XYZ file of C-alpha atoms in Angstrom:
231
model
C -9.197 -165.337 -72.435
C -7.368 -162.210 -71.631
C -8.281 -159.727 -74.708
C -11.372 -160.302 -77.522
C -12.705 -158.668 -80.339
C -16.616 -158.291 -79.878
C -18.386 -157.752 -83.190
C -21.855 -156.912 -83.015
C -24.539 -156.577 -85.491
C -26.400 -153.470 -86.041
C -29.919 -155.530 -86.941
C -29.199 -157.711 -83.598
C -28.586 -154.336 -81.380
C -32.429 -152.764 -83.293
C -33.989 -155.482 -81.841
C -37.530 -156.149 -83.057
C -37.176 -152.552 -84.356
C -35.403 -153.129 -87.356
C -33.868 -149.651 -87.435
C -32.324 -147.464 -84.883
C -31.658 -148.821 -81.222
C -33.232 -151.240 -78.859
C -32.366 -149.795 -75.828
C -32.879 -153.395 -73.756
C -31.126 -154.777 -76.259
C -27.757 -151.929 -75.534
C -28.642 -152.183 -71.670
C -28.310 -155.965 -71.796
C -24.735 -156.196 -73.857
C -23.597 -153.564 -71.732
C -24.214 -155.534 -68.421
C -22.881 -158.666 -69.912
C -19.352 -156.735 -71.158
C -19.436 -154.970 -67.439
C -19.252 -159.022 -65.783
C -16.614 -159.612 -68.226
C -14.270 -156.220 -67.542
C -14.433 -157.110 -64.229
C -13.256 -160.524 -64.565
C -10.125 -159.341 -66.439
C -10.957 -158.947 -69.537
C -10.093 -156.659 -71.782
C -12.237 -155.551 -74.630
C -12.504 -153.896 -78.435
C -15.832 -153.786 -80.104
C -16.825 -153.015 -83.752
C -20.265 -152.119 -84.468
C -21.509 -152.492 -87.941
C -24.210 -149.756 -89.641
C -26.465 -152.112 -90.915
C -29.618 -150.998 -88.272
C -28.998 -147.873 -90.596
C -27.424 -147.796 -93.576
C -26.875 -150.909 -95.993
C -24.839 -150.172 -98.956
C -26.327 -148.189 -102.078
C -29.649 -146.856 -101.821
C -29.938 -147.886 -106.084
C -27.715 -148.721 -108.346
C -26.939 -145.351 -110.027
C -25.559 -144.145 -106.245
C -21.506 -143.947 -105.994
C -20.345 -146.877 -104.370
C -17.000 -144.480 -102.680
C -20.084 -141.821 -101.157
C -22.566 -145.335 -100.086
C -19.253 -146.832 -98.252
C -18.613 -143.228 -96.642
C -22.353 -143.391 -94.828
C -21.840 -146.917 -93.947
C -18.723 -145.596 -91.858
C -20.385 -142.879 -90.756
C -23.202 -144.992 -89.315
C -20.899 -147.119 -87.577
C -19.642 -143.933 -85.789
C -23.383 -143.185 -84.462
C -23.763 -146.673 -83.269
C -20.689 -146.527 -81.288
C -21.084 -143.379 -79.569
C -24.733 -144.183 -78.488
C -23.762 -147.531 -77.161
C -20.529 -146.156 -75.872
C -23.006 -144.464 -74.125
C -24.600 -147.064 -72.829
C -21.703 -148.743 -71.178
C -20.375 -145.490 -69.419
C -24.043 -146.014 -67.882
C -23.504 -148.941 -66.906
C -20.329 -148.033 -64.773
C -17.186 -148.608 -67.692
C -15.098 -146.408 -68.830
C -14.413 -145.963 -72.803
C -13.164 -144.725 -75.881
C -14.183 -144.434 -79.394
C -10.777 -144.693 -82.195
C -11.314 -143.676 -85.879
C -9.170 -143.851 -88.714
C -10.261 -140.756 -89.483
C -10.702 -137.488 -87.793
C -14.412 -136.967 -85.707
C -13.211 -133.904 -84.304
C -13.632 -134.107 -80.754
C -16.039 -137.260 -80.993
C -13.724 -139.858 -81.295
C -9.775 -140.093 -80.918
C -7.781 -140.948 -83.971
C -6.810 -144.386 -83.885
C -2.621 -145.017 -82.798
C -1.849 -148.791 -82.170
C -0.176 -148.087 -78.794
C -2.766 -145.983 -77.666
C -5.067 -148.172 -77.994
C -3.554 -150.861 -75.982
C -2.340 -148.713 -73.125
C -5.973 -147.765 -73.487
C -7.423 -151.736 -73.266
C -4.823 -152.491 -70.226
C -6.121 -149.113 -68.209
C -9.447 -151.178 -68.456
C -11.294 -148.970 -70.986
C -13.713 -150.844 -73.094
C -12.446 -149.530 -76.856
C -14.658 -148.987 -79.426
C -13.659 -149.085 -83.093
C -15.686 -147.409 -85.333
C -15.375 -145.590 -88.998
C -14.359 -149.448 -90.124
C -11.309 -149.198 -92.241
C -11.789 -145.627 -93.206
C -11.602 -146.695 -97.573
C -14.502 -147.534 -99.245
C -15.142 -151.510 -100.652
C -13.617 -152.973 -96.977
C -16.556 -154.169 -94.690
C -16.647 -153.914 -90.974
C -15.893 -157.325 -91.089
C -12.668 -156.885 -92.227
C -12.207 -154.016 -90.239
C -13.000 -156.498 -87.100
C -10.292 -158.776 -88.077
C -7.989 -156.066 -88.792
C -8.552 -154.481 -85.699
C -8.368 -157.729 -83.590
C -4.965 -158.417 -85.399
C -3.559 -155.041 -84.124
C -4.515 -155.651 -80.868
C -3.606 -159.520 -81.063
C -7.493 -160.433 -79.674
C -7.276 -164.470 -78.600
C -10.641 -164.570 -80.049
C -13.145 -162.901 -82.194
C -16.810 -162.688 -80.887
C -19.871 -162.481 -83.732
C -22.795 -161.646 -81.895
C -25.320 -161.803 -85.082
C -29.131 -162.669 -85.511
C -28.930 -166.131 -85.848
C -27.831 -168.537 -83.437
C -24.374 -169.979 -85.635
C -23.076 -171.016 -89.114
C -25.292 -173.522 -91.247
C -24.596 -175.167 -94.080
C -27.667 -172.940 -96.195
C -30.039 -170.001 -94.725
C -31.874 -171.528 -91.775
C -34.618 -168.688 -92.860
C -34.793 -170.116 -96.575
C -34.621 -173.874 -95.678
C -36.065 -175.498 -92.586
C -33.637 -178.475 -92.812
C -30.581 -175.969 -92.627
C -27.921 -177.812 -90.571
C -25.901 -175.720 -87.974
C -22.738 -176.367 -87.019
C -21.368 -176.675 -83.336
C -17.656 -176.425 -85.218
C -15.906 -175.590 -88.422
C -12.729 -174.807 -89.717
C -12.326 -171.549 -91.053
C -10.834 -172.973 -94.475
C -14.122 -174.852 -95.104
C -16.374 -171.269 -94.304
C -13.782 -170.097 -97.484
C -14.619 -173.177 -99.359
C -17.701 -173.459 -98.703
C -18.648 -169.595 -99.074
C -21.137 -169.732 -96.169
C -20.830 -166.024 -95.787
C -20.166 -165.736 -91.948
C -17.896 -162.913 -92.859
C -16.976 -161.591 -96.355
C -14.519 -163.195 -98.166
C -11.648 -161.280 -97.577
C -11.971 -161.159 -94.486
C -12.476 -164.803 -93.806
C -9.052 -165.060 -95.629
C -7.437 -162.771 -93.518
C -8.853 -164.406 -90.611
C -7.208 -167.307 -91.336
C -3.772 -166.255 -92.149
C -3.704 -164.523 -88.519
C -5.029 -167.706 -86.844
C -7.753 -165.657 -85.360
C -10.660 -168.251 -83.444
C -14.151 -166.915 -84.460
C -17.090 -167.673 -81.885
C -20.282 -166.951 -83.834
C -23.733 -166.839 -82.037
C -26.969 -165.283 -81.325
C -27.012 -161.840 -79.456
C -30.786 -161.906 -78.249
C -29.520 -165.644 -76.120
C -29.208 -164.499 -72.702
C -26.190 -164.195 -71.440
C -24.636 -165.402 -75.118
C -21.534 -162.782 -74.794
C -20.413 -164.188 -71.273
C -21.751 -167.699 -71.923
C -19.077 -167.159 -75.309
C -16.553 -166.353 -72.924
C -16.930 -169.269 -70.709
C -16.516 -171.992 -73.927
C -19.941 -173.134 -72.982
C -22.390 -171.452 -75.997
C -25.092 -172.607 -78.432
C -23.106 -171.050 -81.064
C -20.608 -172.197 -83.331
C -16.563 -171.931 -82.999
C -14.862 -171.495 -86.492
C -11.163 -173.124 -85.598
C -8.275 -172.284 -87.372
């Protein structure tokens, strides 16, 4: 693969934690994306919020204002683990779709790419900018701009199963799927419309565990205890 998405998970970068950062957890992506930039590879990464913000706080909170933290929290995420990875010897950028001042840089398609060819890890944060889109369909969006190969889910769980492996010990995982049976089947690996739009822009999704060792370059290789959503 020459260019991939990498979306991680907020819970999987807290670690144990629950909140806030693991900072083994950052140090230990960061390494793995360091192997991989110097094999070629060139890089995006969303971050979601989730390891601090999830949605409305109660139900009489304005959905528009709960969305508008969720971005913001993305933007934290990415600048401390942006961080991280110029610590780790890489070079990198943060994009927004909306102005950060002088935190991030305002995201232009060709930038971006002349950006991802210089070898500068990008970072995508503030999700879609507008309220009601996830940072799930802000990954797919942004790996469609780019025209990723792949998408990478590093989550909490080790894959896709056919009911919640914490709910029901019996939970079957899946090695493979299509991305039209996730949609049919609703097993919420991404939101719906983002699934959808996943599949109309024949975008591969490799889902799999973050705290695996080596699960971002072992993704990479094709050889993963994850699962690969085909399209």
């Amino acid at each position: 693969m020459k260019r991939i998405l990498l979306k991680l998970s907020g819970e999987a970068l807290a670690g144990d934690k629950g909140f806030g950062f693991d900072e083994d957890t950052c140090i230990g992506v960061a390494n793995q994306v360091a192997k991989l930039v110097s094999d070629g590879i060139q890089i995006g990464i969303v971050i979601g919020g989730g390891n601090f913000w999830r949605g409305r706080t109660s139900d009489v909170m304005d959905r528009v204002r709960a969305d508008q933290i969720g971005m913001l929290a993305t933007v934290m995420n990415c600048v401390y683990v942006s961080d991280v990875f110029r610590r780790a010897g890489m070079e990198t950028i943060i994009y927004t779709p909306f102005s950060c001042g002088d935190v991030t840089r305002l995201f232009a398609e060709d930038d971006v790419i002349s950006s991802l060819e210089g070898g500068k890890v990008v970072f995508f944060a503030g999700g879609t900018g507008h309220p009601f889109f996830s940072t799930d369909t802000a990954t797919v969006l942004r790996a469609s701009e780019i025209k990723a190969e792949a998408i990478f889910l590093a989550k909490a769980v080790d894959g896709i199963y056919d009911s919640d492996p914490k709910l029901n010990p019996e939970a079957k995982k899946y090695d493979k799927i299509s991305i039209s049976d996730v949609i049919d089947q609703r097993l919420g690996v991404m939101d719906l419309s983002a699934s959808i739009m996943c599949m109309e822009q024949k975008i591969p999704l490799y889902v799999f565990a973050l705290e695996e060792e080596n699960s971002i370059i072992s993704a990479a290789s094709g050889s993963f205890n994850g699962t690969v959503v085909v399209v």
